[in-house]
PDB file of C-alpha atoms and ligand atoms in Angstrom:
ATOM      1  CA  UNK F   1     -16.546   2.066   2.769  1.00 54.00           C
ATOM      2  CA  UNK F   2     -18.796   3.547   0.035  1.00 62.00           C
ATOM      3  CA  UNK F   3     -21.610   1.530  -1.093  1.00 72.00           C
ATOM      4  CA  UNK F   4     -20.979   0.669  -4.844  1.00 90.00           C
ATOM      5  CA  UNK F   5     -23.969   0.378  -7.178  1.00 96.00           C
ATOM      6  CA  UNK F   6     -23.325  -0.986 -10.825  1.00 97.00           C
ATOM      7  CA  UNK F   7     -25.836  -0.461 -13.579  1.00 98.00           C
ATOM      8  CA  UNK F   8     -25.417  -1.648 -17.220  1.00 98.00           C
ATOM      9  CA  UNK F   9     -27.420  -0.090 -19.943  1.00 98.00           C
ATOM     10  CA  UNK F  10     -28.255  -1.421 -23.515  1.00 98.00           C
ATOM     11  CA  UNK F  11     -27.155   1.773 -25.101  1.00 98.00           C
ATOM     12  CA  UNK F  12     -25.183   5.187 -24.319  1.00 98.00           C
ATOM     13  CA  UNK F  13     -28.735   6.603 -24.947  1.00 98.00           C
ATOM     14  CA  UNK F  14     -30.176   4.537 -22.177  1.00 98.00           C
ATOM     15  CA  UNK F  15     -27.293   5.398 -20.086  1.00 98.00           C
ATOM     16  CA  UNK F  16     -27.484   9.124 -20.357  1.00 98.00           C
ATOM     17  CA  UNK F  17     -31.303   9.056 -19.861  1.00 98.00           C
ATOM     18  CA  UNK F  18     -30.870   7.275 -16.624  1.00 98.00           C
ATOM     19  CA  UNK F  19     -28.194   9.751 -15.548  1.00 98.00           C
ATOM     20  CA  UNK F  20     -30.361  12.589 -16.351  1.00 98.00           C
ATOM     21  CA  UNK F  21     -33.011  11.083 -14.043  1.00 98.00           C
ATOM     22  CA  UNK F  22     -30.662  10.387 -11.210  1.00 98.00           C
ATOM     23  CA  UNK F  23     -29.321  14.144 -11.614  1.00 98.00           C
ATOM     24  CA  UNK F  24     -32.748  15.672 -11.747  1.00 98.00           C
ATOM     25  CA  UNK F  25     -33.669  13.548  -8.663  1.00 98.00           C
ATOM     26  CA  UNK F  26     -30.747  14.585  -6.603  1.00 98.00           C
ATOM     27  CA  UNK F  27     -30.936  18.206  -7.633  1.00 98.00           C
ATOM     28  CA  UNK F  28     -34.540  18.185  -6.394  1.00 98.00           C
ATOM     29  CA  UNK F  29     -33.617  16.458  -3.178  1.00 98.00           C
ATOM     30  CA  UNK F  30     -30.560  18.842  -2.476  1.00 98.00           C
ATOM     31  CA  UNK F  31     -32.439  22.002  -3.249  1.00 98.00           C
ATOM     32  CA  UNK F  32     -35.592  20.907  -0.972  1.00 98.00           C
ATOM     33  CA  UNK F  33     -33.141  20.286   1.986  1.00 98.00           C
ATOM     34  CA  UNK F  34     -30.502  22.913   1.609  1.00 97.00           C
ATOM     35  CA  UNK F  35     -31.794  25.462  -1.070  1.00 98.00           C
ATOM     36  CA  UNK F  36     -28.931  24.567  -3.496  1.00 98.00           C
ATOM     37  CA  UNK F  37     -27.568  21.586  -5.464  1.00 98.00           C
ATOM     38  CA  UNK F  38     -23.765  21.652  -5.593  1.00 98.00           C
ATOM     39  CA  UNK F  39     -22.277  19.655  -8.495  1.00 99.00           C
ATOM     40  CA  UNK F  40     -19.186  18.914 -10.262  1.00 99.00           C
ATOM     41  CA  UNK F  41     -19.375  18.356 -13.987  1.00 99.00           C
ATOM     42  CA  UNK F  42     -17.112  15.655 -15.778  1.00 98.00           C
ATOM     43  CA  UNK F  43     -15.254  16.692 -19.007  1.00 98.00           C
ATOM     44  CA  UNK F  44     -14.384  14.635 -22.033  1.00 97.00           C
ATOM     45  CA  UNK F  45     -16.953  13.485 -24.419  1.00 97.00           C
ATOM     46  CA  UNK F  46     -19.024  10.948 -22.637  1.00 98.00           C
ATOM     47  CA  UNK F  47     -21.305  13.298 -20.600  1.00 98.00           C
ATOM     48  CA  UNK F  48     -22.220  15.379 -23.510  1.00 98.00           C
ATOM     49  CA  UNK F  49     -25.465  13.366 -24.321  1.00 98.00           C
ATOM     50  CA  UNK F  50     -26.331  13.570 -20.585  1.00 98.00           C
ATOM     51  CA  UNK F  51     -25.964  17.499 -20.708  1.00 98.00           C
ATOM     52  CA  UNK F  52     -28.105  17.742 -23.722  1.00 98.00           C
ATOM     53  CA  UNK F  53     -30.819  15.737 -22.189  1.00 98.00           C
ATOM     54  CA  UNK F  54     -30.901  17.869 -19.179  1.00 98.00           C
ATOM     55  CA  UNK F  55     -31.222  20.929 -21.425  1.00 98.00           C
ATOM     56  CA  UNK F  56     -34.301  19.332 -23.074  1.00 95.00           C
ATOM     57  CA  UNK F  57     -37.597  17.365 -22.667  1.00 87.00           C
ATOM     58  CA  UNK F  58     -38.892  16.467 -19.348  1.00 92.00           C
ATOM     59  CA  UNK F  59     -35.724  17.827 -17.364  1.00 93.00           C
ATOM     60  CA  UNK F  60     -35.284  21.371 -18.328  1.00 93.00           C
ATOM     61  CA  UNK F  61     -38.484  22.693 -16.828  1.00 93.00           C
ATOM     62  CA  UNK F  62     -38.301  20.513 -13.803  1.00 94.00           C
ATOM     63  CA  UNK F  63     -34.780  21.330 -12.475  1.00 97.00           C
ATOM     64  CA  UNK F  64     -34.426  24.289 -10.498  1.00 98.00           C
ATOM     65  CA  UNK F  65     -31.588  25.871 -12.221  1.00 98.00           C
ATOM     66  CA  UNK F  66     -30.817  29.172 -10.513  1.00 98.00           C
ATOM     67  CA  UNK F  67     -30.338  27.199  -7.359  1.00 98.00           C
ATOM     68  CA  UNK F  68     -27.197  25.159  -8.737  1.00 98.00           C
ATOM     69  CA  UNK F  69     -23.733  25.765  -7.989  1.00 98.00           C
ATOM     70  CA  UNK F  70     -21.820  24.425 -10.890  1.00 98.00           C
ATOM     71  CA  UNK F  71     -18.314  23.365 -10.647  1.00 99.00           C
ATOM     72  CA  UNK F  72     -15.711  21.161 -12.999  1.00 98.00           C
ATOM     73  CA  UNK F  73     -13.798  18.448 -11.692  1.00 98.00           C
ATOM     74  CA  UNK F  74     -10.852  19.272 -13.890  1.00 98.00           C
ATOM     75  CA  UNK F  75      -9.964  21.266 -17.114  1.00 98.00           C
ATOM     76  CA  UNK F  76      -7.424  21.232 -19.690  1.00 98.00           C
ATOM     77  CA  UNK F  77      -4.747  23.774 -20.009  1.00 98.00           C
ATOM     78  CA  UNK F  78      -6.996  25.519 -22.726  1.00 98.00           C
ATOM     79  CA  UNK F  79      -9.109  28.919 -22.906  1.00 98.00           C
ATOM     80  CA  UNK F  80     -12.758  28.547 -22.387  1.00 98.00           C
ATOM     81  CA  UNK F  81     -13.413  28.917 -26.255  1.00 98.00           C
ATOM     82  CA  UNK F  82     -11.099  26.098 -27.191  1.00 98.00           C
ATOM     83  CA  UNK F  83     -12.604  23.028 -28.761  1.00 98.00           C
ATOM     84  CA  UNK F  84     -10.967  20.784 -26.022  1.00 98.00           C
ATOM     85  CA  UNK F  85     -12.158  22.833 -23.202  1.00 98.00           C
ATOM     86  CA  UNK F  86     -14.401  20.852 -20.596  1.00 98.00           C
ATOM     87  CA  UNK F  87     -16.131  24.093 -19.855  1.00 98.00           C
ATOM     88  CA  UNK F  88     -16.959  24.900 -23.647  1.00 98.00           C
ATOM     89  CA  UNK F  89     -18.404  21.247 -23.951  1.00 98.00           C
ATOM     90  CA  UNK F  90     -20.802  21.615 -20.853  1.00 98.00           C
ATOM     91  CA  UNK F  91     -21.544  25.344 -21.862  1.00 98.00           C
ATOM     92  CA  UNK F  92     -22.448  24.460 -25.466  1.00 98.00           C
ATOM     93  CA  UNK F  93     -24.532  21.271 -24.465  1.00 98.00           C
ATOM     94  CA  UNK F  94     -26.428  22.507 -21.449  1.00 98.00           C
ATOM     95  CA  UNK F  95     -25.344  25.657 -19.676  1.00 98.00           C
ATOM     96  CA  UNK F  96     -25.975  28.175 -22.448  1.00 98.00           C
ATOM     97  CA  UNK F  97     -29.313  26.539 -22.649  1.00 98.00           C
ATOM     98  CA  UNK F  98     -30.874  26.695 -19.478  1.00 98.00           C
ATOM     99  CA  UNK F  99     -31.522  29.372 -16.756  1.00 97.00           C
ATOM    100  CA  UNK F 100     -28.359  28.934 -14.644  1.00 98.00           C
ATOM    101  CA  UNK F 101     -27.300  31.821 -12.305  1.00 98.00           C
ATOM    102  CA  UNK F 102     -24.125  32.720 -14.207  1.00 97.00           C
ATOM    103  CA  UNK F 103     -22.569  33.843 -10.992  1.00 98.00           C
ATOM    104  CA  UNK F 104     -22.929  30.403  -9.760  1.00 98.00           C
ATOM    105  CA  UNK F 105     -21.275  28.621 -12.807  1.00 98.00           C
ATOM    106  CA  UNK F 106     -17.707  28.360 -11.676  1.00 98.00           C
ATOM    107  CA  UNK F 107     -15.388  27.857 -14.361  1.00 98.00           C
ATOM    108  CA  UNK F 108     -12.019  26.104 -13.776  1.00 98.00           C
ATOM    109  CA  UNK F 109      -9.501  28.558 -15.287  1.00 98.00           C
ATOM    110  CA  UNK F 110      -7.225  25.715 -17.053  1.00 98.00           C
ATOM    111  CA  UNK F 111      -5.719  28.509 -19.314  1.00 98.00           C
ATOM    112  CA  UNK F 112      -3.937  30.186 -16.421  1.00 98.00           C
ATOM    113  CA  UNK F 113      -0.375  30.790 -16.783  1.00 97.00           C
ATOM    114  CA  UNK F 114       0.238  30.286 -13.042  1.00 98.00           C
ATOM    115  CA  UNK F 115      -1.492  26.928 -12.629  1.00 98.00           C
ATOM    116  CA  UNK F 116      -0.587  26.459  -9.050  1.00 98.00           C
ATOM    117  CA  UNK F 117      -2.259  29.833  -8.181  1.00 98.00           C
ATOM    118  CA  UNK F 118      -5.267  29.124 -10.406  1.00 98.00           C
ATOM    119  CA  UNK F 119      -5.695  25.770  -8.489  1.00 98.00           C
ATOM    120  CA  UNK F 120      -5.446  27.539  -5.072  1.00 98.00           C
ATOM    121  CA  UNK F 121      -7.811  30.078  -6.240  1.00 98.00           C
ATOM    122  CA  UNK F 122     -10.408  27.631  -7.435  1.00 98.00           C
ATOM    123  CA  UNK F 123     -10.158  25.879  -3.849  1.00 98.00           C
ATOM    124  CA  UNK F 124     -10.591  29.087  -2.412  1.00 98.00           C
ATOM    125  CA  UNK F 125     -13.886  29.650  -4.567  1.00 98.00           C
ATOM    126  CA  UNK F 126     -15.164  26.462  -3.561  1.00 98.00           C
ATOM    127  CA  UNK F 127     -14.694  27.111   0.200  1.00 98.00           C
ATOM    128  CA  UNK F 128     -16.140  30.430  -0.227  1.00 98.00           C
ATOM    129  CA  UNK F 129     -19.441  28.983  -1.889  1.00 98.00           C
ATOM    130  CA  UNK F 130     -19.732  26.165   0.536  1.00 98.00           C
ATOM    131  CA  UNK F 131     -18.917  28.698   3.363  1.00 98.00           C
ATOM    132  CA  UNK F 132     -16.018  26.371   4.774  1.00 98.00           C
ATOM    133  CA  UNK F 133     -12.412  26.967   5.941  1.00 97.00           C
ATOM    134  CA  UNK F 134     -10.081  26.823   3.047  1.00 94.00           C
ATOM    135  CA  UNK F 135      -7.556  24.698   5.294  1.00 91.00           C
ATOM    136  CA  UNK F 136     -10.157  22.497   6.752  1.00 93.00           C
ATOM    137  CA  UNK F 137     -11.681  19.280   5.404  1.00 96.00           C
ATOM    138  CA  UNK F 138     -13.263  19.344   1.821  1.00 98.00           C
ATOM    139  CA  UNK F 139     -16.975  20.254   1.627  1.00 98.00           C
ATOM    140  CA  UNK F 140     -19.316  17.756   0.611  1.00 98.00           C
ATOM    141  CA  UNK F 141     -20.693  18.061  -2.995  1.00 98.00           C
ATOM    142  CA  UNK F 142     -24.198  16.673  -3.640  1.00 98.00           C
ATOM    143  CA  UNK F 143     -22.983  15.143  -6.854  1.00 99.00           C
ATOM    144  CA  UNK F 144     -19.849  14.690  -8.728  1.00 99.00           C
ATOM    145  CA  UNK F 145     -19.847  13.249 -12.366  1.00 99.00           C
ATOM    146  CA  UNK F 146     -16.772  11.469 -13.512  1.00 99.00           C
ATOM    147  CA  UNK F 147     -15.523   9.617 -16.604  1.00 98.00           C
ATOM    148  CA  UNK F 148     -12.709   7.331 -17.100  1.00 98.00           C
ATOM    149  CA  UNK F 149      -9.798   7.125 -19.738  1.00 98.00           C
ATOM    150  CA  UNK F 150      -8.686   3.841 -21.176  1.00 98.00           C
ATOM    151  CA  UNK F 151      -5.520   4.165 -19.106  1.00 98.00           C
ATOM    152  CA  UNK F 152      -7.674   4.190 -15.897  1.00 98.00           C
ATOM    153  CA  UNK F 153      -7.529   8.001 -15.251  1.00 98.00           C
ATOM    154  CA  UNK F 154     -10.340   9.994 -13.920  1.00 98.00           C
ATOM    155  CA  UNK F 155     -10.749  13.670 -13.582  1.00 98.00           C
ATOM    156  CA  UNK F 156      -7.126  14.662 -14.389  1.00 98.00           C
ATOM    157  CA  UNK F 157      -5.604  12.017 -12.041  1.00 98.00           C
ATOM    158  CA  UNK F 158      -3.656  10.367 -14.740  1.00 98.00           C
ATOM    159  CA  UNK F 159      -1.687   7.119 -13.859  1.00 98.00           C
ATOM    160  CA  UNK F 160       1.612   7.637 -11.640  1.00 98.00           C
ATOM    161  CA  UNK F 161       1.140  11.540 -11.495  1.00 98.00           C
ATOM    162  CA  UNK F 162       1.576  13.318  -8.371  1.00 98.00           C
ATOM    163  CA  UNK F 163      -1.945  14.601  -7.848  1.00 98.00           C
ATOM    164  CA  UNK F 164      -3.166  11.095  -6.991  1.00 98.00           C
ATOM    165  CA  UNK F 165      -1.223  11.115  -3.814  1.00 98.00           C
ATOM    166  CA  UNK F 166      -2.450  14.666  -2.617  1.00 98.00           C
ATOM    167  CA  UNK F 167      -3.982  14.333   0.832  1.00 97.00           C
ATOM    168  CA  UNK F 168      -4.723  17.970   1.762  1.00 97.00           C
ATOM    169  CA  UNK F 169      -5.465  20.039  -1.315  1.00 98.00           C
ATOM    170  CA  UNK F 170      -8.872  19.915  -2.967  1.00 98.00           C
ATOM    171  CA  UNK F 171      -7.695  21.139  -6.389  1.00 98.00           C
ATOM    172  CA  UNK F 172      -4.136  21.050  -7.757  1.00 98.00           C
ATOM    173  CA  UNK F 173      -2.365  21.535 -10.830  1.00 98.00           C
ATOM    174  CA  UNK F 174      -1.296  18.303 -12.046  1.00 98.00           C
ATOM    175  CA  UNK F 175       1.728  17.642 -14.541  1.00 98.00           C
ATOM    176  CA  UNK F 176       0.792  15.077 -16.899  1.00 98.00           C
ATOM    177  CA  UNK F 177       3.913  13.727 -18.641  1.00 97.00           C
ATOM    178  CA  UNK F 178       1.867  11.353 -20.782  1.00 96.00           C
ATOM    179  CA  UNK F 179       0.144  14.351 -22.551  1.00 96.00           C
ATOM    180  CA  UNK F 180       3.124  16.899 -22.164  1.00 96.00           C
ATOM    181  CA  UNK F 181       0.683  19.279 -20.278  1.00 97.00           C
ATOM    182  CA  UNK F 182      -0.618  20.228 -16.985  1.00 97.00           C
ATOM    183  CA  UNK F 183      -4.263  19.918 -15.991  1.00 98.00           C
ATOM    184  CA  UNK F 184      -6.203  21.490 -12.988  1.00 98.00           C
ATOM    185  CA  UNK F 185      -7.994  18.688 -11.092  1.00 98.00           C
ATOM    186  CA  UNK F 186      -9.916  18.012  -8.012  1.00 99.00           C
ATOM    187  CA  UNK F 187      -8.156  15.537  -5.964  1.00 98.00           C
ATOM    188  CA  UNK F 188      -9.210  12.281  -3.938  1.00 98.00           C
ATOM    189  CA  UNK F 189      -9.959  14.129  -0.764  1.00 98.00           C
ATOM    190  CA  UNK F 190     -12.646  16.187  -2.300  1.00 98.00           C
ATOM    191  CA  UNK F 191     -13.897  13.523  -4.624  1.00 98.00           C
ATOM    192  CA  UNK F 192     -14.131  11.107  -1.828  1.00 98.00           C
ATOM    193  CA  UNK F 193     -16.315  13.421   0.389  1.00 98.00           C
ATOM    194  CA  UNK F 194     -19.059  13.595  -2.254  1.00 98.00           C
ATOM    195  CA  UNK F 195     -22.539  12.559  -1.313  1.00 98.00           C
ATOM    196  CA  UNK F 196     -22.829  10.937  -4.581  1.00 98.00           C
ATOM    197  CA  UNK F 197     -20.344  10.053  -7.284  1.00 98.00           C
ATOM    198  CA  UNK F 198     -21.227   8.671 -10.755  1.00 98.00           C
ATOM    199  CA  UNK F 199     -18.951   7.243 -13.180  1.00 98.00           C
ATOM    200  CA  UNK F 200     -20.263   7.664 -16.725  1.00 98.00           C
ATOM    201  CA  UNK F 201     -18.383   4.930 -19.050  1.00 98.00           C
ATOM    202  CA  UNK F 202     -19.241   3.699 -22.528  1.00 98.00           C
ATOM    203  CA  UNK F 203     -17.744   1.926 -25.372  1.00 98.00           C
ATOM    204  CA  UNK F 204     -15.804  -1.219 -26.161  1.00 98.00           C
ATOM    205  CA  UNK F 205     -12.512   0.816 -25.815  1.00 98.00           C
ATOM    206  CA  UNK F 206     -13.181   1.098 -22.060  1.00 98.00           C
ATOM    207  CA  UNK F 207     -13.961  -2.557 -21.423  1.00 98.00           C
ATOM    208  CA  UNK F 208     -10.650  -3.834 -20.491  1.00 98.00           C
ATOM    209  CA  UNK F 209      -9.882  -1.082 -18.026  1.00 98.00           C
ATOM    210  CA  UNK F 210     -13.411  -1.191 -16.453  1.00 98.00           C
ATOM    211  CA  UNK F 211     -12.949  -4.969 -15.616  1.00 98.00           C
ATOM    212  CA  UNK F 212      -9.417  -4.051 -13.975  1.00 98.00           C
ATOM    213  CA  UNK F 213     -10.844  -1.098 -12.006  1.00 98.00           C
ATOM    214  CA  UNK F 214     -13.910  -3.099 -10.655  1.00 97.00           C
ATOM    215  CA  UNK F 215     -12.574  -6.572 -10.537  1.00 97.00           C
ATOM    216  CA  UNK F 216      -8.859  -6.420 -10.563  1.00 96.00           C
ATOM    217  CA  UNK F 217      -6.409  -5.939  -7.624  1.00 97.00           C
ATOM    218  CA  UNK F 218      -6.152  -2.571  -6.075  1.00 96.00           C
ATOM    219  CA  UNK F 219      -3.530  -0.363  -7.624  1.00 98.00           C
ATOM    220  CA  UNK F 220      -4.515   3.307  -7.330  1.00 97.00           C
ATOM    221  CA  UNK F 221      -1.134   4.694  -8.981  1.00 98.00           C
ATOM    222  CA  UNK F 222      -1.938   2.583 -12.026  1.00 98.00           C
ATOM    223  CA  UNK F 223      -5.707   2.940 -12.073  1.00 98.00           C
ATOM    224  CA  UNK F 224      -6.476   6.201 -10.225  1.00 98.00           C
ATOM    225  CA  UNK F 225     -10.226   5.714 -10.921  1.00 98.00           C
ATOM    226  CA  UNK F 226     -10.110   2.688  -8.452  1.00 98.00           C
ATOM    227  CA  UNK F 227      -9.090   5.139  -5.571  1.00 98.00           C
ATOM    228  CA  UNK F 228     -12.643   6.835  -5.856  1.00 98.00           C
ATOM    229  CA  UNK F 229     -14.615   5.599  -2.869  1.00 98.00           C
ATOM    230  CA  UNK F 230     -16.667   8.129  -1.327  1.00 98.00           C
ATOM    231  CA  UNK F 231     -16.253   7.386   2.275  1.00 95.00           C
ATOM    232  CA  UNK F 232     -19.722   8.290   3.399  1.00 95.00           C
ATOM    233  CA  UNK F 233     -21.309   8.558  -0.019  1.00 97.00           C
ATOM    234  CA  UNK F 234     -22.943   6.558  -2.765  1.00 98.00           C
ATOM    235  CA  UNK F 235     -20.616   5.372  -5.692  1.00 98.00           C
ATOM    236  CA  UNK F 236     -22.478   4.620  -9.034  1.00 98.00           C
ATOM    237  CA  UNK F 237     -20.914   2.953 -11.963  1.00 98.00           C
ATOM    238  CA  UNK F 238     -23.175   3.689 -14.993  1.00 98.00           C
ATOM    239  CA  UNK F 239     -21.952   1.496 -17.961  1.00 98.00           C
ATOM    240  CA  UNK F 240     -23.162   0.625 -21.246  1.00 98.00           C
ATOM    241  CA  UNK F 241     -23.135  -3.138 -22.336  1.00 98.00           C
ATOM    242  CA  UNK F 242     -19.880  -2.410 -24.491  1.00 98.00           C
ATOM    243  CA  UNK F 243     -18.013  -1.007 -21.752  1.00 98.00           C
ATOM    244  CA  UNK F 244     -19.252  -3.805 -19.264  1.00 98.00           C
ATOM    245  CA  UNK F 245     -18.481  -6.727 -21.953  1.00 98.00           C
ATOM    246  CA  UNK F 246     -15.253  -7.751 -19.889  1.00 98.00           C
ATOM    247  CA  UNK F 247     -16.795  -8.162 -16.544  1.00 97.00           C
ATOM    248  CA  UNK F 248     -16.587 -11.533 -15.064  1.00 90.00           C
ATOM    249  CA  UNK F 249     -19.372 -11.118 -12.663  1.00 73.00           C
ATOM    250  CA  UNK F 250     -21.758  -9.847 -15.448  1.00 57.00           C
ATOM    251  CA  UNK F 251     -20.822 -12.853 -17.512  1.00 55.00           C
ATOM    252  CA  UNK F 252     -21.028 -15.233 -14.719  1.00 49.00           C
TER     253      UNK F 252
HETATM  254  C1  6PG B 301     -11.074  15.159 -19.160  1.00 64.06           C
HETATM  255  C2  6PG B 301     -12.049  14.525 -18.438  1.00 64.06           C
HETATM  256  C3  6PG B 301     -11.414  12.999 -18.391  1.00 64.06           C
HETATM  257  C4  6PG B 301     -12.373  12.331 -19.006  1.00 64.06           C
HETATM  258  C5  6PG B 301     -12.031  11.028 -19.503  1.00 64.06           C
HETATM  259  C6  6PG B 301     -12.871  10.306 -20.531  1.00 64.06           C
HETATM  260  O1  6PG B 301     -10.630  16.351 -19.085  1.00 64.06           O
HETATM  261  O2  6PG B 301     -10.645  14.351 -20.295  1.00 64.06           O
HETATM  262  O3  6PG B 301     -12.035  14.971 -17.142  1.00 64.06           O
HETATM  263  O4  6PG B 301     -11.297  12.358 -16.967  1.00 64.06           O
HETATM  264  O5  6PG B 301     -13.710  12.024 -18.137  1.00 64.06           O
HETATM  265  O6  6PG B 301     -10.742  11.022 -20.231  1.00 64.06           O
HETATM  266  O7  6PG B 301     -13.074  10.942 -21.588  1.00 64.06           O
HETATM  267  P1  6PG B 301     -14.080  10.507 -22.691  1.00 64.06           P
HETATM  268  O8  6PG B 301     -15.659  10.695 -22.176  1.00 64.06           O
HETATM  269  O9  6PG B 301     -13.911  11.435 -23.839  1.00 64.06           O
HETATM  270  O10 6PG B 301     -13.912   9.219 -23.120  1.00 64.06           O
END
């Protein structure tokens, strides 16, 4: 069972600053130990401030950017220049502003017409970078960043979708009927192998689902975020006060 660490911050800015400090520390440790830092970025809007901070101030000069292997944990069915692209958000906020090795920026091709093949190709790319067997157990990411939706989804594991129950593949194309689309997404087998998983959650709108996820009964199909329990890793929940406002334990 993973250890779970819950931290509550006064503001989204304080949360982003703490996440940037953790990101930098984990990167330095991984690069010192193994010569590289393998990270899967989150999409959506919450991580944007973190990404902007990493490209600025004390972090940009103290992170060994060329030794990073950068992946995404999911992508929408849009091209990389689309306003809704998770790749575009991270590229604009961070990757275009720091000296990453572009050959080590592994964009998830959400726009691919054959989504199943694109998911398999992405898994193949992960296996190649980590030097592991494509059909073996998932590799261990040093860090996976995640957000949650108000419906309890994380990555593109939306409630009652098939990808939640995937037990072998590391990356799949997931039909998301709620959005009348499909998404490429990492699955629980690879998310739950990570050394460090950090959920970044802000805003009053997420308070209700946060309390259900963290304090309610287990129901992974309805609340896929609950199923992220890295077996040998550290699970961090970074919440601002608004997102944490319905937690009973906090208000005890
Ligand atoms: C996506 C993300 C998704 C996101 C949540 C939260 O592609 O949308 O991967 O899982 O993290 O929807 O999004 P916000 O940060 O915008 O609230």
